[in-house]
Backbone as numpy.savetxt, mean C-alpha at the origin, in Angstrom:
# Nx Ny Nz CAx CAy CAz Cx Cy Cz
-15.65 -28.69 -34.21 -16.48 -27.48 -34.21 -15.62 -26.22 -34.21
-14.50 -26.29 -33.47 -13.58 -25.15 -33.42 -12.96 -24.90 -34.78
-12.58 -25.99 -35.47 -12.01 -25.86 -36.81 -13.01 -25.26 -37.78
-14.28 -25.68 -37.67 -15.32 -25.16 -38.55 -15.52 -23.66 -38.32
-15.48 -23.23 -37.04 -15.62 -21.80 -36.72 -14.47 -21.00 -37.31
-13.23 -21.56 -37.19 -12.05 -20.89 -37.73 -12.16 -20.76 -39.25
-12.67 -21.80 -39.91 -12.83 -21.76 -41.36 -13.86 -20.70 -41.76
-14.94 -20.59 -40.99 -15.96 -19.59 -41.30 -15.42 -18.17 -41.15
-14.60 -17.97 -40.09 -13.98 -16.65 -39.87 -13.03 -16.33 -41.01
-12.25 -17.34 -41.45 -11.28 -17.14 -42.53 -11.99 -16.78 -43.83
-13.13 -17.44 -44.11 -13.88 -17.15 -45.34 -14.48 -15.74 -45.29
-14.92 -15.33 -44.07 -15.56 -14.02 -43.93 -14.57 -12.87 -43.97
-13.28 -13.13 -43.75 -12.25 -12.08 -43.75 -12.00 -11.61 -45.18
-12.06 -10.31 -45.44 -11.78 -9.80 -46.80 -10.36 -10.19 -47.24
-10.21 -10.46 -48.52 -8.93 -10.94 -49.05 -7.78 -9.95 -48.83
-7.97 -8.64 -49.08 -6.84 -7.70 -48.83 -6.36 -7.72 -47.38
-7.33 -7.79 -46.43 -6.97 -7.83 -45.01 -6.28 -9.15 -44.67
-6.75 -10.25 -45.25 -6.15 -11.55 -45.00 -4.71 -11.58 -45.48
-4.42 -10.94 -46.65 -3.04 -10.90 -47.14 -2.14 -10.12 -46.20
-2.66 -9.01 -45.64 -1.86 -8.21 -44.71 -1.55 -8.98 -43.44
-2.55 -9.70 -42.91 -2.36 -10.48 -41.68 -1.33 -11.58 -41.91
-1.39 -12.24 -43.10 -0.42 -13.31 -43.39 0.99 -12.76 -43.47
1.14 -11.50 -43.88 2.47 -10.93 -44.03 3.07 -10.39 -42.75
2.30 -10.37 -41.65 2.82 -9.86 -40.37 3.65 -10.94 -39.69
4.82 -10.54 -39.17 5.68 -11.47 -38.44 5.10 -11.73 -37.05
5.65 -12.74 -36.36 5.18 -13.07 -35.02 5.38 -11.90 -34.06
6.53 -11.20 -34.21 6.80 -10.05 -33.35 5.81 -8.92 -33.62
5.52 -8.70 -34.89 4.55 -7.66 -35.25 3.16 -7.99 -34.75
2.80 -9.29 -34.83 1.49 -9.73 -34.35 1.39 -9.55 -32.84
2.50 -9.83 -32.14 2.51 -9.64 -30.67 2.30 -8.17 -30.33
2.99 -7.26 -31.04 2.81 -5.83 -30.80 1.40 -5.38 -31.13
0.80 -6.01 -32.14 -0.56 -5.67 -32.51 -1.55 -5.97 -31.38
-1.30 -7.07 -30.68 -2.21 -7.48 -29.60 -2.00 -6.65 -28.33
-0.74 -6.28 -28.03 -0.48 -5.57 -26.77 -0.58 -4.05 -26.91
-0.61 -3.55 -28.14 -0.65 -2.10 -28.33 -1.88 -1.44 -27.70
-3.10 -2.03 -27.74 -4.23 -1.37 -27.05 -3.99 -1.21 -25.55
-3.38 -2.25 -24.94 -3.09 -2.17 -23.50 -2.07 -1.08 -23.21
-1.03 -1.00 -24.05 0.00 0.03 -23.86 -0.60 1.42 -24.00
-1.45 1.61 -24.99 -2.10 2.91 -25.18 -2.98 3.27 -23.98
-3.68 2.26 -23.44 -4.53 2.50 -22.26 -3.69 2.90 -21.05
-2.56 2.22 -20.85 -1.66 2.56 -19.74 -1.08 3.96 -19.90
-0.72 4.30 -21.14 -0.21 5.64 -21.40 -1.25 6.70 -21.07
-2.51 6.42 -21.44 -3.59 7.38 -21.20 -3.92 7.52 -19.72
-3.86 6.40 -18.97 -4.27 6.41 -17.57 -3.14 6.82 -16.64
-1.90 6.38 -16.91 -0.79 6.59 -15.98 0.22 7.64 -16.44
0.73 7.48 -17.65 1.85 8.31 -18.09 1.41 9.75 -18.37
0.31 9.92 -19.11 -0.15 11.27 -19.44 -0.47 12.10 -18.19
-1.23 11.57 -17.21 -1.49 12.37 -16.00 -0.21 12.76 -15.26
0.80 11.88 -15.29 2.06 12.20 -14.62 2.74 13.41 -15.27
2.85 13.39 -16.59 3.47 14.51 -17.30 2.63 15.78 -17.18
1.31 15.61 -17.15 0.43 16.78 -17.00 0.60 17.39 -15.60
0.75 16.53 -14.58 0.98 17.03 -13.22 2.33 17.74 -13.12
3.34 17.21 -13.81 4.66 17.87 -13.81 4.54 19.26 -14.43
3.79 19.36 -15.53 3.60 20.67 -16.18 2.88 21.63 -15.25
1.79 21.16 -14.60 1.01 22.03 -13.72 1.81 22.48 -12.51
2.78 21.67 -12.08 3.55 22.00 -10.88 4.41 23.25 -11.06
4.63 23.64 -12.30 5.42 24.85 -12.57 4.54 26.07 -12.86
3.24 25.93 -12.62 2.30 27.01 -12.95 1.48 27.41 -11.73
0.66 28.44 -11.90 -0.26 28.90 -10.85 -1.68 28.43 -11.14
-1.83 27.38 -11.91 -3.15 26.91 -12.35 -4.05 26.54 -11.17
-5.32 26.95 -11.26 -6.34 26.58 -10.28 -7.50 25.91 -11.01
-7.89 24.74 -10.57 -8.92 23.98 -11.27 -10.29 24.65 -11.19
-10.52 25.45 -10.16 -11.81 26.14 -10.05 -11.85 27.44 -10.85
-10.71 27.80 -11.49 -10.67 28.98 -12.35 -10.03 28.60 -13.69
-10.70 27.77 -14.47 -10.09 27.27 -15.71 -9.84 28.34 -16.77
-10.58 29.46 -16.69 -10.43 30.51 -17.70 -9.37 31.55 -17.34
-8.80 31.42 -16.15 -7.77 32.37 -15.72 -6.47 32.13 -16.47
-5.72 33.17 -16.71 -4.45 33.05 -17.44 -3.46 32.25 -16.59
-2.87 31.22 -17.20 -1.92 30.36 -16.50 -0.52 30.95 -16.65
0.13 31.20 -15.51 1.48 31.78 -15.52 2.51 30.73 -15.13
3.66 30.80 -15.76 4.76 29.90 -15.43 5.52 30.48 -14.22
5.56 29.71 -13.13 6.20 30.17 -11.89 7.60 29.59 -11.69
8.03 28.75 -12.60 9.34 28.11 -12.42 9.30 27.15 -11.23
10.30 27.24 -10.35 10.38 26.35 -9.20 9.78 26.99 -7.94
8.96 28.02 -8.10 8.40 28.74 -6.94 7.54 27.83 -6.07
6.70 26.98 -6.70 5.85 26.06 -5.94 6.69 25.09 -5.11
7.76 24.58 -5.71 8.63 23.63 -5.00 9.32 24.32 -3.83
9.75 25.57 -4.02 10.41 26.31 -2.95 9.46 26.58 -1.79
8.21 26.90 -2.12 7.22 27.15 -1.07 6.95 25.88 -0.27
6.84 24.76 -0.96 6.55 23.49 -0.28 7.69 23.10 0.65
8.91 23.17 0.15 10.06 22.77 0.96 10.30 23.73 2.12
9.77 24.93 2.05 9.91 25.88 3.15 8.68 25.99 4.03
7.66 25.19 3.74 6.40 25.23 4.49 6.49 24.31 5.71
6.36 24.87 6.90 6.46 24.09 8.13 5.33 23.08 8.25
4.13 23.43 7.78 3.00 22.51 7.85 3.23 21.26 7.00
3.90 21.43 5.88 4.20 20.28 5.02 5.14 19.32 5.74
6.16 19.87 6.40 7.11 19.01 7.12 6.46 18.31 8.30
5.51 18.97 8.95 4.77 18.31 10.04 3.94 17.15 9.49
3.30 17.36 8.33 2.53 16.29 7.69 3.43 15.12 7.30
4.64 15.42 6.83 5.58 14.36 6.46 6.05 13.59 7.70
6.23 14.29 8.81 6.61 13.62 10.06 5.49 12.71 10.54
4.25 13.19 10.42 3.09 12.37 10.80 3.01 11.13 9.93
3.26 11.30 8.63 3.26 10.16 7.71 4.34 9.16 8.08
5.54 9.66 8.37 6.64 8.77 8.76 6.31 8.01 10.04
5.63 8.67 10.97 5.21 8.02 12.22 4.26 6.86 11.93
3.28 7.09 11.06 2.34 6.04 10.69 3.05 4.89 9.98
3.89 5.23 9.02 4.59 4.20 8.24 5.45 3.32 9.15
6.19 3.94 10.06 7.09 3.18 10.93 6.33 2.20 11.81
5.32 2.70 12.52 4.63 1.85 13.49 3.74 0.79 12.82
3.09 1.14 11.73 2.27 0.14 11.05 3.13 -0.98 10.47
4.26 -0.62 9.85 5.14 -1.64 9.28 5.73 -2.51 10.38
6.16 -1.90 11.48 6.76 -2.66 12.58 5.76 -3.66 13.15
4.55 -3.19 13.46 3.54 -4.08 14.05 3.07 -5.14 13.07
2.83 -4.75 11.83 2.36 -5.72 10.84 3.41 -6.78 10.54
4.67 -6.39 10.51 5.73 -7.36 10.24 5.89 -8.34 11.40
5.92 -7.83 12.62 6.10 -8.70 13.79 4.92 -9.66 13.95
3.70 -9.11 13.91 2.52 -9.95 14.10 2.32 -10.88 12.91
2.52 -10.35 11.69 2.33 -11.16 10.48 3.30 -12.32 10.42
4.57 -12.07 10.72 5.55 -13.16 10.68 5.28 -14.18 11.78
4.87 -13.71 12.96 4.55 -14.64 14.05 3.38 -15.54 13.67
2.32 -14.96 13.10 1.18 -15.76 12.66 1.56 -16.74 11.57
2.42 -16.30 10.62 2.87 -17.18 9.55 3.67 -18.35 10.12
4.52 -18.08 11.09 5.34 -19.12 11.70 4.47 -20.13 12.44
3.42 -19.63 13.13 2.52 -20.54 13.85 1.71 -21.40 12.89
1.21 -20.78 11.82 0.40 -21.54 10.85 1.25 -22.53 10.09
2.52 -22.21 9.88 3.41 -23.13 9.18 3.66 -24.40 9.98
3.32 -24.40 11.28 3.45 -25.62 12.09 2.44 -26.68 11.66
1.41 -26.25 10.92 0.38 -27.16 10.39 -0.31 -27.95 11.51
-0.78 -27.22 12.52 -1.52 -27.84 13.60 -2.94 -28.16 13.14
-3.67 -28.86 13.97 -5.03 -29.25 13.60 -5.92 -28.01 13.50
-6.60 -27.86 12.36 -7.48 -26.73 12.13 -6.76 -25.50 11.62
-5.50 -25.64 11.16 -4.74 -24.47 10.70 -5.37 -23.83 9.46
-6.04 -24.64 8.61 -6.68 -24.09 7.41 -7.84 -23.16 7.79
-8.60 -23.57 8.82 -9.72 -22.74 9.27 -9.22 -21.41 9.83
-8.19 -21.47 10.67 -7.66 -20.25 11.27 -7.01 -19.34 10.23
-6.39 -19.94 9.21 -5.81 -19.14 8.13 -6.90 -18.34 7.41
-7.99 -19.01 7.09 -9.12 -18.34 6.42 -9.71 -17.24 7.29
-9.84 -17.52 8.59 -10.41 -16.53 9.51 -9.52 -15.30 9.62
-8.21 -15.51 9.67 -7.27 -14.39 9.79 -7.29 -13.52 8.54
-7.57 -14.12 7.37 -7.55 -13.38 6.11 -8.79 -12.51 5.89
-9.81 -12.68 6.70 -11.07 -11.96 6.49 -10.89 -10.44 6.47
-10.17 -9.81 7.42 -10.04 -8.34 7.39 -9.47 -7.80 6.08
-8.52 -8.54 5.48 -7.89 -8.10 4.25 -8.87 -8.09 3.08
-9.91 -8.92 3.16 -10.87 -9.03 2.06 -11.93 -7.93 2.09
-12.02 -7.20 3.18 -13.05 -6.17 3.33 -12.63 -4.87 2.66
-13.61 -4.09 2.27 -13.37 -2.77 1.68 -12.89 -1.81 2.77
-11.94 -0.91 2.44 -11.51 0.08 3.43 -12.65 0.93 3.97
-13.65 1.21 3.13 -14.81 1.98 3.59 -15.58 1.22 4.66
-15.73 -0.09 4.46 -16.43 -0.92 5.45 -15.64 -0.98 6.74
-14.32 -1.20 6.62 -13.45 -1.29 7.80 -13.45 0.02 8.57
-13.34 1.15 7.85 -13.31 2.44 8.51 -14.58 2.73 9.29
-15.73 2.48 8.69 -17.00 2.72 9.37 -17.23 1.74 10.51
-16.78 0.50 10.32 -16.91 -0.53 11.36 -16.12 -0.15 12.61
-14.86 0.27 12.41 -14.02 0.65 13.55 -14.44 2.00 14.14
-14.97 2.86 13.34 -15.48 4.13 13.88 -16.60 3.86 14.87
-17.43 2.88 14.55 -18.50 2.48 15.46 -17.92 1.84 16.73
-16.88 0.99 16.56 -16.26 0.35 17.72 -15.59 1.35 18.65
-15.07 2.44 18.08 -14.37 3.45 18.88 -15.31 4.43 19.59
-16.61 4.36 19.32 -17.56 5.28 19.95 -17.50 5.12 21.47
-17.28 6.22 22.22 -17.15 6.09 23.68 -18.43 5.67 24.39
-19.58 5.97 23.80 -20.85 5.66 24.46 -21.28 4.22 24.22
-21.18 3.77 22.98 -21.73 2.44 22.64 -20.69 1.51 22.02
-19.46 1.99 21.82 -18.44 1.19 21.14 -17.91 0.06 22.01
-17.73 -1.11 21.41 -17.22 -2.28 22.14 -15.78 -2.07 22.59
-14.98 -1.36 21.79 -13.57 -1.15 22.12 -13.42 -0.43 23.47
-14.22 0.61 23.67 -14.15 1.39 24.91 -14.53 0.54 26.12
-15.51 -0.34 25.95 -15.94 -1.18 27.07 -14.90 -2.25 27.40
-14.21 -2.75 26.38 -13.14 -3.73 26.64 -11.99 -3.08 27.39
-11.58 -1.90 26.93 -10.50 -1.17 27.62 -10.94 -0.80 29.04
-12.19 -0.42 29.20 -12.70 -0.08 30.52 -12.70 -1.29 31.44
-13.05 -2.45 30.92 -13.08 -3.68 31.72 -11.68 -4.06 32.18
-10.67 -3.84 31.30 -9.29 -4.22 31.64 -8.64 -3.20 32.57
-8.87 -1.90 32.29 -8.15 -0.85 33.02 -8.95 -0.20 34.14
-10.27 -0.32 34.10 -11.10 0.32 35.11 -11.45 1.76 34.79
-10.98 2.27 33.64 -11.30 3.64 33.22 -12.74 3.68 32.68
-13.52 4.69 33.02 -14.90 4.77 32.48 -14.89 4.81 30.95
-15.81 4.11 30.29 -15.84 4.08 28.82 -15.96 5.46 28.18
-16.70 6.36 28.83 -16.89 7.70 28.26 -15.61 8.53 28.27
-14.62 8.09 29.07 -13.34 8.82 29.13 -12.37 8.39 28.04
-12.71 7.29 27.36 -11.81 6.76 26.32 -12.24 7.33 24.98
-11.66 8.46 24.61 -12.00 9.15 23.36 -10.89 8.84 22.34
-11.00 7.72 21.67 -9.93 7.27 20.77 -9.74 8.20 19.57
-10.82 8.71 19.01 -10.74 9.48 17.77 -10.63 10.99 18.01
-10.98 11.45 19.20 -10.93 12.88 19.47 -9.82 13.27 20.44
-9.09 12.30 20.96 -7.98 12.58 21.85 -6.70 12.75 21.04
-5.94 13.80 21.31 -4.74 14.11 20.53 -3.71 12.99 20.63
-3.59 12.38 21.80 -2.60 11.31 21.99 -3.06 9.98 21.43
-4.36 9.70 21.47 -4.88 8.39 21.09 -5.27 8.30 19.62
-5.61 9.42 19.00 -6.09 9.39 17.61 -5.10 8.75 16.64
-3.80 9.09 16.70 -2.85 8.42 15.78 -2.81 6.91 15.98
-2.87 6.49 17.24 -2.80 5.05 17.52 -4.08 4.33 17.10
-5.21 5.03 17.12 -6.46 4.40 16.67 -6.36 4.02 15.20
-5.72 4.86 14.39 -5.55 4.55 12.96 -4.51 3.44 12.77
-3.45 3.48 13.55 -2.42 2.44 13.46 -3.01 1.08 13.80
-3.88 1.02 14.82 -4.52 -0.25 15.21 -5.37 -0.79 14.07
-6.17 0.09 13.45 -7.07 -0.35 12.37 -6.27 -0.84 11.17
-5.25 -0.09 10.77 -4.45 -0.49 9.61 -3.70 -1.79 9.88
-3.23 -1.97 11.12 -2.55 -3.22 11.49 -3.53 -4.39 11.45
-4.73 -4.17 11.97 -5.75 -5.23 11.96 -6.11 -5.64 10.53
-6.17 -4.67 9.65 -6.62 -4.95 8.28 -5.54 -5.59 7.42
-4.28 -5.15 7.55 -3.25 -5.55 6.60 -2.20 -6.52 7.13
-2.28 -6.88 8.41 -1.39 -7.93 8.93 -1.57 -9.25 8.18
-2.80 -9.65 7.80 -2.95 -10.89 7.03 -2.18 -10.88 5.71
-2.07 -9.73 5.08 -1.32 -9.62 3.83 0.16 -9.93 4.06
0.72 -9.36 5.12 2.11 -9.63 5.47 2.27 -11.10 5.85
1.28 -11.63 6.56 1.33 -13.04 6.95 1.39 -13.96 5.74
0.60 -13.67 4.71 0.61 -14.50 3.50 1.97 -14.52 2.83
2.60 -13.36 2.70 3.91 -13.28 2.06 4.96 -14.03 2.89
4.91 -13.83 4.21 5.85 -14.53 5.08 5.61 -16.04 5.07
4.35 -16.44 4.99 4.02 -17.86 4.94 4.56 -18.50 3.66
4.49 -17.75 2.55 5.06 -18.25 1.29 6.57 -18.44 1.43
7.22 -17.52 2.14 8.65 -17.65 2.37 8.99 -18.85 3.23
8.21 -19.07 4.27 8.46 -20.21 5.16 8.21 -21.54 4.45
7.18 -21.59 3.61 6.87 -22.82 2.88 7.90 -23.11 1.79
8.67 -22.11 1.39 9.67 -22.32 0.32 10.99 -22.89 0.86
11.14 -22.95 2.18 12.37 -23.49 2.77 12.35 -25.01 2.67
13.35 -25.65 2.04 13.36 -27.11 1.89 13.45 -27.82 3.23
12.73 -28.93 3.36 12.70 -29.68 4.61 14.05 -30.32 4.92
14.83 -30.67 3.87 16.08 -31.38 4.13 17.09 -30.53 4.89
16.93 -29.19 4.82 17.84 -28.32 5.58 17.59 -28.48 7.08
16.31 -28.56 7.45 15.98 -28.78 8.86 16.41 -30.18 9.30
16.26 -31.16 8.42 16.67 -32.53 8.75 18.18 -32.59 8.99
18.95 -31.87 8.16 20.40 -31.83 8.35 20.75 -31.13 9.66
20.00 -30.10 10.01 20.25 -29.38 11.26 19.94 -30.26 12.47
18.89 -31.09 12.36 18.56 -32.01 13.45 19.63 -33.08 13.61
20.20 -33.51 12.50 21.31 -34.48 12.57 22.50 -33.86 13.31
22.73 -32.57 13.08 23.82 -31.86 13.77 23.43 -31.43 15.18
22.24 -31.86 15.63 21.73 -31.58 16.98 21.55 -30.08 17.25
21.11 -29.37 16.24 20.81 -27.94 16.42 19.46 -27.80 17.12
19.41 -26.93 18.10 18.16 -26.70 18.83 17.16 -25.95 17.95
15.90 -25.95 18.38 14.86 -25.24 17.62 15.17 -23.75 17.52
15.72 -23.17 18.60 16.09 -21.76 18.60 17.20 -21.49 17.60
18.19 -22.40 17.56 19.30 -22.27 16.62 18.82 -22.42 15.18
17.90 -23.34 14.94 17.35 -23.52 13.60 16.60 -22.28 13.14
15.88 -21.64 14.07 15.12 -20.45 13.72 16.06 -19.32 13.28
17.13 -19.06 14.07 18.03 -17.95 13.78 18.98 -18.24 12.63
19.31 -19.52 12.39 20.29 -19.85 11.36 19.67 -20.28 10.03
18.41 -20.75 10.08 17.78 -21.26 8.85 16.51 -20.47 8.51
15.54 -20.49 9.43 14.22 -19.92 9.15 14.29 -18.43 8.84
14.86 -17.66 9.76 14.87 -16.21 9.58 15.70 -15.76 8.39
16.94 -16.25 8.20 17.71 -15.80 7.02 17.05 -16.15 5.69
16.44 -17.35 5.59 15.85 -17.76 4.32 14.49 -17.10 4.07
13.83 -16.68 5.13 12.54 -15.98 4.96 12.72 -14.47 4.87
13.95 -13.99 5.13 14.19 -12.55 5.17 13.84 -11.83 3.85
14.18 -12.37 2.66 13.77 -11.67 1.42 12.26 -11.48 1.31
11.49 -12.47 1.78 10.03 -12.36 1.73 9.54 -11.32 2.74
10.17 -11.26 3.90 9.80 -10.26 4.91 10.09 -8.86 4.37
11.26 -8.71 3.74 11.63 -7.40 3.17 10.69 -7.01 2.04
10.23 -8.00 1.26 9.28 -7.72 0.19 7.94 -7.22 0.76
7.50 -7.86 1.84 6.25 -7.42 2.50 6.40 -6.00 3.04
7.57 -5.70 3.62 7.83 -4.36 4.15 7.80 -3.33 3.02
8.36 -3.70 1.86 8.36 -2.79 0.71 6.94 -2.48 0.26
6.13 -3.51 0.08 4.76 -3.31 -0.39 3.94 -2.48 0.61
4.04 -2.82 1.88 3.26 -2.11 2.89 3.79 -0.68 3.10
5.10 -0.51 2.97 5.67 0.83 3.11 5.16 1.78 2.04
5.12 1.30 0.80 4.63 2.13 -0.30 3.15 2.46 -0.10
2.37 1.45 0.29 0.93 1.67 0.48 0.65 2.59 1.66
1.37 2.41 2.75 1.13 3.23 3.94 1.61 4.67 3.75
2.60 4.86 2.90 3.04 6.22 2.60 1.92 6.98 1.89
1.08 6.25 1.16 -0.04 6.88 0.44 -1.35 6.83 1.24
-1.28 6.45 2.50 -2.48 6.25 3.31 -3.41 7.47 3.26
-4.66 7.21 2.88 -5.64 8.30 2.79 -7.01 7.87 3.30
-7.54 6.78 2.72 -8.93 6.42 2.98 -9.21 6.16 4.45
-8.31 5.43 5.13 -8.56 5.10 6.53 -8.51 6.35 7.42
-7.53 7.23 7.16 -7.42 8.47 7.93 -8.63 9.37 7.66
-9.04 9.45 6.42 -10.17 10.31 6.04 -11.46 9.81 6.67
-11.64 8.50 6.76 -12.87 7.95 7.31 -12.91 8.06 8.83
-11.77 7.83 9.49 -11.76 7.78 10.95 -11.66 9.16 11.59
-10.70 9.97 11.16 -10.46 11.25 11.83 -10.52 12.45 10.90
-10.37 12.24 9.59 -10.34 13.35 8.65 -9.13 14.25 8.83
-8.10 13.73 9.49 -6.90 14.52 9.75 -6.86 15.12 11.14
-7.96 15.04 11.88 -8.04 15.64 13.21 -7.66 14.66 14.31
-7.81 15.07 15.57 -8.22 16.41 16.01 -7.15 17.46 15.70
-7.57 18.59 15.23 -6.63 19.59 14.74 -5.96 19.07 13.49
-4.66 18.95 13.55 -3.90 18.36 12.44 -3.04 17.20 12.94
-3.49 16.56 14.04 -2.71 15.50 14.67 -2.49 14.32 13.74
-3.51 13.95 12.98 -3.41 12.80 12.08 -3.41 13.22 10.60
-3.03 14.46 10.35 -3.01 14.94 8.96 -1.76 14.44 8.26
-1.89 13.33 7.55 -0.77 12.76 6.80 -0.61 13.52 5.49
0.43 13.19 4.73 0.74 13.93 3.50 -0.41 13.88 2.50
-1.07 12.73 2.38 -2.16 12.60 1.41 -3.35 13.48 1.78
-3.62 13.64 3.08 -4.71 14.53 3.51 -4.37 15.98 3.20
-3.12 16.36 3.46 -2.67 17.72 3.13 -2.79 17.98 1.63
-2.40 16.99 0.84 -2.48 17.11 -0.62 -3.92 17.29 -1.07
-4.83 16.53 -0.48 -6.25 16.64 -0.84 -6.81 18.02 -0.49
-6.43 18.53 0.67 -6.92 19.84 1.10 -6.40 20.96 0.21
-5.14 20.86 -0.17 -4.58 21.89 -1.04 -5.20 21.84 -2.44
-5.51 20.61 -2.91 -6.01 20.45 -4.28 -7.51 20.72 -4.40
-8.30 20.25 -3.42 -9.76 20.28 -3.58 -10.48 21.14 -2.56
-9.76 21.75 -1.62 -10.38 22.71 -0.71 -9.83 24.11 -0.94
-8.51 24.23 -1.05 -7.90 25.53 -1.36 -7.80 25.77 -2.86
-7.96 24.71 -3.65 -7.91 24.77 -5.12 -6.57 25.33 -5.63
-5.49 24.99 -4.94 -4.15 25.37 -5.40 -3.59 24.19 -6.23
-4.09 24.06 -7.43 -3.79 22.90 -8.26 -2.31 22.81 -8.61
-1.71 23.91 -9.00 -0.29 23.90 -9.32 0.56 23.56 -8.11
0.23 24.14 -6.97 0.95 23.89 -5.71 0.82 22.42 -5.31
-0.40 21.89 -5.36 -0.64 20.50 -4.98 0.02 19.54 -5.96
0.10 19.91 -7.25 0.78 19.07 -8.23 2.27 18.98 -7.91
2.86 20.10 -7.50 4.27 20.10 -7.11 4.48 19.22 -5.88
3.55 19.28 -4.93 3.64 18.44 -3.73 3.52 16.96 -4.10
2.62 16.65 -5.04 2.46 15.27 -5.50 3.73 14.75 -6.16
4.39 15.59 -6.95 5.64 15.20 -7.62 6.74 14.95 -6.58
6.80 15.78 -5.55 7.79 15.59 -4.49 7.55 14.26 -3.77
6.29 13.96 -3.48 5.96 12.68 -2.84 6.33 11.50 -3.74
6.05 11.64 -5.03 6.38 10.57 -5.98 7.88 10.33 -6.03
8.66 11.40 -6.11 10.12 11.27 -6.17 10.65 10.66 -4.88
10.09 11.06 -3.74 10.53 10.53 -2.45 10.26 9.04 -2.35
9.04 8.63 -2.70 8.69 7.20 -2.63 9.50 6.39 -3.63
9.62 6.90 -4.85 10.37 6.19 -5.89 11.84 6.04 -5.51
12.44 7.12 -4.98 13.84 7.06 -4.59 14.09 6.10 -3.44
13.26 6.18 -2.40 13.42 5.28 -1.26 13.18 3.82 -1.66
12.16 3.59 -2.51 11.88 2.23 -2.97 13.02 1.68 -3.80
13.63 2.51 -4.62 14.75 2.08 -5.45 15.94 1.66 -4.60
16.25 2.46 -3.57 17.33 2.11 -2.65 17.02 0.81 -1.91
15.77 0.67 -1.48 15.36 -0.52 -0.74 15.43 -1.77 -1.62
15.03 -1.65 -2.87 15.08 -2.80 -3.79 16.52 -3.26 -4.01
17.45 -2.32 -4.09 18.86 -2.68 -4.23 19.35 -3.46 -3.01
18.93 -3.02 -1.82 19.27 -3.75 -0.59 18.63 -5.12 -0.58
17.39 -5.22 -1.08 16.70 -6.50 -1.16 17.42 -7.46 -2.09
17.87 -6.96 -3.22 18.63 -7.82 -4.18 19.93 -8.33 -3.57
20.60 -7.50 -2.78 21.83 -7.96 -2.12 21.54 -9.07 -1.11
20.43 -8.95 -0.39 20.03 -9.99 0.57 19.71 -11.29 -0.16
19.02 -11.19 -1.31 18.66 -12.38 -2.08 19.87 -13.08 -2.66
20.95 -12.34 -2.94 22.14 -12.92 -3.54 23.04 -13.63 -2.55
22.77 -13.46 -1.25 23.60 -14.11 -0.25 23.45 -15.62 -0.29
């Protein structure tokens, strides 16, 4: 039936077009098939990047499209690098990135190591642990916002039961000291399973005969962990850190849903500042310059980190 369909298509193809198709090489045919995808990527990713670079050198405002656009040179970049509020937002972002990566890596690797023991019911627990990662950030944000409510939230009552503090005194989202940690807790809860999966793949890739040889040499479990498990799983751990670091540097949806950058500007990360400059102050050129600086920072740090990762893999 497939051959008959192919014959019908061949008969229906006009002769001039059929001659052209027969004359195309395999390489040309491959380019013919992938060219629509390349054009789509250029339209979605590359063009907006170059357009943002152009806007970053201008005074363009999206809410005033008919206004004369002036070339400001590097003035936007100079203002950003000299703006104290921008540096505070970058420090807040670095705080989030550090603590979320640290907690997610420690908890994720520990869970992966426990599940790799293949105890009874490990498949069920693996599926249960993966549930937070499958949820939409909007669902997670609203769910935890409800849990953090001091009057009716379960989180406040649990903390009150453990510490004896009245539930109404536990203001997770409106307290200057607690608000950053409330976001770190939610992000850790949601994305630790992702780190666990990558670490579990690393642990499962370690050959069993290495452990058997270590047992013959009478190496203790602690010695096997530090000499075999951790070094061989390290590239996978570093890969998880890279992925989560890039994503957490761009953190927006969770902060916007839980605190909106407040109280005050305590949780105002770089992405929140960028949104406010672009869509509240309508400083499109200024915000484009800030976006380019963030892109260069992430790209540069990721490039350095990948080089370090390659050196670890070559050991």
